[in-house]
Short mmCIF file of N, CA and C in Angstrom, two decimals:
data_model
loop_
_atom_site.label_atom_id
_atom_site.label_comp_id
_atom_site.label_asym_id
_atom_site.label_seq_id
_atom_site.Cartn_x
_atom_site.Cartn_y
_atom_site.Cartn_z
N UNK R 1 5.95 -5.04 -5.52
CA UNK R 1 4.52 -4.92 -5.70
C UNK R 1 3.80 -5.12 -4.36
N UNK R 2 4.35 -6.02 -3.55
CA UNK R 2 3.75 -6.28 -2.23
C UNK R 2 3.75 -5.02 -1.38
N UNK R 3 4.85 -4.27 -1.41
CA UNK R 3 4.92 -3.04 -0.62
C UNK R 3 3.91 -2.01 -1.11
N UNK R 4 3.75 -1.92 -2.41
CA UNK R 4 2.76 -0.98 -2.96
C UNK R 4 1.34 -1.36 -2.56
N UNK R 5 1.03 -2.63 -2.63
CA UNK R 5 -0.32 -3.07 -2.24
C UNK R 5 -0.56 -2.83 -0.75
N UNK R 6 0.46 -3.05 0.06
CA UNK R 6 0.33 -2.77 1.49
C UNK R 6 0.11 -1.28 1.72
N UNK R 7 0.89 -0.46 1.02
CA UNK R 7 0.73 0.99 1.15
C UNK R 7 -0.67 1.42 0.72
N UNK R 8 -1.16 0.86 -0.38
CA UNK R 8 -2.51 1.22 -0.84
C UNK R 8 -3.58 0.88 0.19
N UNK R 9 -3.41 -0.23 0.88
CA UNK R 9 -4.37 -0.60 1.92
C UNK R 9 -4.37 0.43 3.03
N UNK R 10 -3.20 0.87 3.43
CA UNK R 10 -3.09 1.90 4.48
C UNK R 10 -3.69 3.21 3.97
N UNK R 11 -3.40 3.56 2.73
CA UNK R 11 -3.94 4.80 2.17
C UNK R 11 -5.46 4.78 2.13
N UNK R 12 -6.06 3.63 1.78
CA UNK R 12 -7.52 3.51 1.73
C UNK R 12 -8.13 3.59 3.12
N UNK R 13 -7.53 2.90 4.06
CA UNK R 13 -8.10 2.80 5.41
C UNK R 13 -7.75 4.00 6.28
N UNK R 14 -6.66 4.71 5.91
CA UNK R 14 -6.16 5.81 6.75
C UNK R 14 -5.83 5.32 8.16
N UNK R 15 -5.45 4.04 8.24
CA UNK R 15 -5.14 3.42 9.52
C UNK R 15 -4.26 2.20 9.27
N UNK R 16 -3.12 2.16 9.92
CA UNK R 16 -2.24 1.01 9.79
C UNK R 16 -2.88 -0.21 10.44
N UNK R 17 -3.47 -0.04 11.60
CA UNK R 17 -4.05 -1.19 12.29
C UNK R 17 -5.23 -1.78 11.52
N UNK R 18 -6.08 -0.93 10.94
CA UNK R 18 -7.22 -1.43 10.17
C UNK R 18 -6.74 -2.10 8.87
N UNK R 19 -5.76 -1.49 8.22
CA UNK R 19 -5.22 -2.10 7.00
C UNK R 19 -4.57 -3.44 7.32
N UNK R 20 -3.85 -3.52 8.42
CA UNK R 20 -3.22 -4.79 8.81
C UNK R 20 -4.28 -5.86 9.04
N UNK R 21 -5.35 -5.49 9.69
CA UNK R 21 -6.44 -6.44 9.93
C UNK R 21 -7.00 -6.95 8.61
N UNK R 22 -7.25 -6.05 7.67
CA UNK R 22 -7.80 -6.44 6.38
C UNK R 22 -6.83 -7.28 5.55
N UNK R 23 -5.54 -7.06 5.75
CA UNK R 23 -4.52 -7.82 5.02
C UNK R 23 -4.10 -9.09 5.74
N UNK R 24 -4.70 -9.35 6.91
CA UNK R 24 -4.38 -10.53 7.69
C UNK R 24 -2.90 -10.60 8.05
N UNK R 25 -2.37 -9.47 8.55
CA UNK R 25 -0.99 -9.44 9.02
C UNK R 25 -0.92 -8.60 10.28
N UNK R 26 0.18 -8.67 10.96
CA UNK R 26 0.32 -7.89 12.19
C UNK R 26 0.56 -6.42 11.84
N UNK R 27 0.18 -5.58 12.76
CA UNK R 27 0.40 -4.14 12.59
C UNK R 27 1.90 -3.86 12.48
N UNK R 28 2.69 -4.57 13.26
CA UNK R 28 4.13 -4.39 13.24
C UNK R 28 4.71 -4.73 11.86
N UNK R 29 4.25 -5.83 11.27
CA UNK R 29 4.73 -6.23 9.94
C UNK R 29 4.37 -5.18 8.90
N UNK R 30 3.13 -4.71 8.95
CA UNK R 30 2.70 -3.71 7.97
C UNK R 30 3.47 -2.40 8.16
N UNK R 31 3.65 -1.98 9.39
CA UNK R 31 4.42 -0.76 9.66
C UNK R 31 5.83 -0.88 9.10
N UNK R 32 6.44 -2.05 9.26
CA UNK R 32 7.79 -2.27 8.74
C UNK R 32 7.79 -2.21 7.21
N UNK R 33 6.77 -2.75 6.57
CA UNK R 33 6.69 -2.67 5.11
C UNK R 33 6.60 -1.22 4.64
N UNK R 34 5.80 -0.43 5.33
CA UNK R 34 5.65 0.98 4.95
C UNK R 34 6.97 1.72 5.17
N UNK R 35 7.64 1.46 6.29
CA UNK R 35 8.95 2.07 6.53
C UNK R 35 9.94 1.68 5.45
N UNK R 36 9.91 0.42 5.02
CA UNK R 36 10.80 -0.04 3.96
C UNK R 36 10.51 0.69 2.65
N UNK R 37 9.24 0.85 2.32
CA UNK R 37 8.87 1.57 1.10
C UNK R 37 9.34 3.02 1.18
N UNK R 38 9.13 3.66 2.32
CA UNK R 38 9.59 5.04 2.50
C UNK R 38 11.10 5.13 2.37
N UNK R 39 11.80 4.15 2.92
CA UNK R 39 13.27 4.13 2.81
C UNK R 39 13.69 3.95 1.35
N UNK R 40 13.04 3.02 0.64
CA UNK R 40 13.37 2.78 -0.77
C UNK R 40 13.17 4.02 -1.62
N UNK R 41 12.09 4.75 -1.33
CA UNK R 41 11.77 5.94 -2.12
C UNK R 41 12.50 7.18 -1.63
N UNK R 42 12.94 7.15 -0.38
CA UNK R 42 13.65 8.30 0.18
C UNK R 42 12.76 9.46 0.58
N UNK R 43 11.47 9.19 0.75
CA UNK R 43 10.54 10.24 1.15
C UNK R 43 9.52 9.69 2.14
N UNK R 44 9.05 10.51 3.06
CA UNK R 44 7.96 10.06 3.94
C UNK R 44 6.65 10.02 3.15
N UNK R 45 5.88 8.98 3.38
CA UNK R 45 4.60 8.82 2.69
C UNK R 45 3.42 9.07 3.61
N UNK R 46 3.65 8.89 4.91
CA UNK R 46 2.57 9.00 5.89
C UNK R 46 2.97 9.91 7.03
N UNK R 47 1.98 10.61 7.55
CA UNK R 47 2.12 11.30 8.83
C UNK R 47 1.32 10.48 9.82
N UNK R 48 2.01 9.93 10.80
CA UNK R 48 1.37 9.03 11.75
C UNK R 48 0.87 9.83 12.94
N UNK R 49 -0.36 9.56 13.36
CA UNK R 49 -0.93 10.23 14.52
C UNK R 49 -1.77 9.28 15.35
N UNK R 50 -2.26 9.77 16.46
CA UNK R 50 -3.04 8.91 17.36
C UNK R 50 -4.38 8.51 16.75
N UNK R 51 -4.85 9.25 15.78
CA UNK R 51 -6.13 8.95 15.13
C UNK R 51 -5.98 8.37 13.74
N UNK R 52 -4.83 7.76 13.48
CA UNK R 52 -4.61 7.16 12.18
C UNK R 52 -3.48 7.85 11.44
N UNK R 53 -3.51 7.75 10.13
CA UNK R 53 -2.45 8.32 9.32
C UNK R 53 -3.04 9.29 8.30
N UNK R 54 -2.20 10.21 7.89
CA UNK R 54 -2.52 11.15 6.83
C UNK R 54 -1.44 10.99 5.77
N UNK R 55 -1.82 11.02 4.53
CA UNK R 55 -0.83 10.91 3.46
C UNK R 55 -0.12 12.24 3.26
N UNK R 56 1.19 12.17 3.07
CA UNK R 56 1.95 13.35 2.68
C UNK R 56 1.62 13.63 1.21
N UNK R 57 2.02 14.78 0.69
CA UNK R 57 1.82 15.00 -0.75
C UNK R 57 2.45 13.89 -1.61
N UNK R 58 3.62 13.42 -1.22
CA UNK R 58 4.25 12.31 -1.95
C UNK R 58 3.41 11.05 -1.81
N UNK R 59 2.87 10.82 -0.63
CA UNK R 59 2.01 9.66 -0.41
C UNK R 59 0.74 9.73 -1.23
N UNK R 60 0.16 10.91 -1.33
CA UNK R 60 -1.05 11.10 -2.16
C UNK R 60 -0.75 10.74 -3.61
N UNK R 61 0.38 11.24 -4.11
CA UNK R 61 0.74 10.98 -5.51
C UNK R 61 1.02 9.50 -5.74
N UNK R 62 1.73 8.88 -4.79
CA UNK R 62 2.03 7.46 -4.93
C UNK R 62 0.74 6.64 -4.89
N UNK R 63 -0.18 6.99 -4.02
CA UNK R 63 -1.44 6.25 -3.92
C UNK R 63 -2.21 6.32 -5.24
N UNK R 64 -2.25 7.48 -5.83
CA UNK R 64 -2.95 7.64 -7.11
C UNK R 64 -2.28 6.81 -8.21
N UNK R 65 -0.99 6.95 -8.33
CA UNK R 65 -0.26 6.21 -9.36
C UNK R 65 -0.26 4.71 -9.12
N UNK R 66 -0.06 4.30 -7.88
CA UNK R 66 0.01 2.87 -7.57
C UNK R 66 -1.33 2.19 -7.79
N UNK R 67 -2.42 2.89 -7.54
CA UNK R 67 -3.74 2.30 -7.76
C UNK R 67 -3.93 1.96 -9.23
N UNK R 68 -3.52 2.86 -10.11
CA UNK R 68 -3.70 2.57 -11.54
C UNK R 68 -2.71 1.50 -12.01
N UNK R 69 -1.49 1.53 -11.49
CA UNK R 69 -0.49 0.52 -11.88
C UNK R 69 -0.92 -0.87 -11.44
N UNK R 70 -1.39 -1.01 -10.22
CA UNK R 70 -1.80 -2.33 -9.75
C UNK R 70 -3.05 -2.82 -10.49
N UNK R 71 -3.95 -1.92 -10.82
CA UNK R 71 -5.13 -2.32 -11.60
C UNK R 71 -4.71 -2.80 -12.98
N UNK R 72 -3.78 -2.09 -13.61
CA UNK R 72 -3.29 -2.52 -14.92
C UNK R 72 -2.59 -3.87 -14.84
N UNK R 73 -1.77 -4.05 -13.82
CA UNK R 73 -1.07 -5.31 -13.66
C UNK R 73 -2.04 -6.45 -13.43
N UNK R 74 -3.06 -6.24 -12.61
CA UNK R 74 -4.07 -7.28 -12.37
C UNK R 74 -4.78 -7.64 -13.67
N UNK R 75 -5.12 -6.64 -14.47
CA UNK R 75 -5.78 -6.90 -15.75
C UNK R 75 -4.86 -7.67 -16.69
N UNK R 76 -3.59 -7.31 -16.71
CA UNK R 76 -2.63 -8.00 -17.56
C UNK R 76 -2.47 -9.46 -17.14
N UNK R 77 -2.37 -9.70 -15.85
CA UNK R 77 -2.25 -11.07 -15.36
C UNK R 77 -3.48 -11.88 -15.74
N UNK R 78 -4.67 -11.30 -15.58
CA UNK R 78 -5.89 -11.98 -15.98
C UNK R 78 -5.88 -12.33 -17.46
N UNK R 79 -5.44 -11.39 -18.29
CA UNK R 79 -5.40 -11.61 -19.73
C UNK R 79 -4.43 -12.72 -20.09
N UNK R 80 -3.27 -12.72 -19.48
CA UNK R 80 -2.25 -13.74 -19.75
C UNK R 80 -2.80 -15.11 -19.32
N UNK R 81 -3.48 -15.17 -18.21
CA UNK R 81 -4.03 -16.45 -17.76
C UNK R 81 -5.12 -16.96 -18.70
N UNK R 82 -5.92 -16.05 -19.26
CA UNK R 82 -6.94 -16.46 -20.22
C UNK R 82 -6.31 -17.00 -21.49
N UNK R 83 -5.20 -16.41 -21.91
CA UNK R 83 -4.52 -16.87 -23.11
C UNK R 83 -3.97 -18.27 -22.90
N UNK R 84 -3.41 -18.51 -21.72
CA UNK R 84 -2.82 -19.80 -21.42
C UNK R 84 -3.93 -20.81 -21.27
#
């Protein structure tokens, strides 16, 4: 889940350095997380350039799906905590 949230931050910001700043982590750490996610999935998610990043088609699809999955998970966690 951590890797997905990190990826979503990069997808929103279109910048690894800006996403790292917002997540309070180093750019190197965030880059490594994205590389790990790409390795786990076996597909490139980002096209890296001097002016930021662009999502690949696979990255676009993952960003869309991951946004809804993380929102659902957050809602579920909130509900479980209210029950407890």
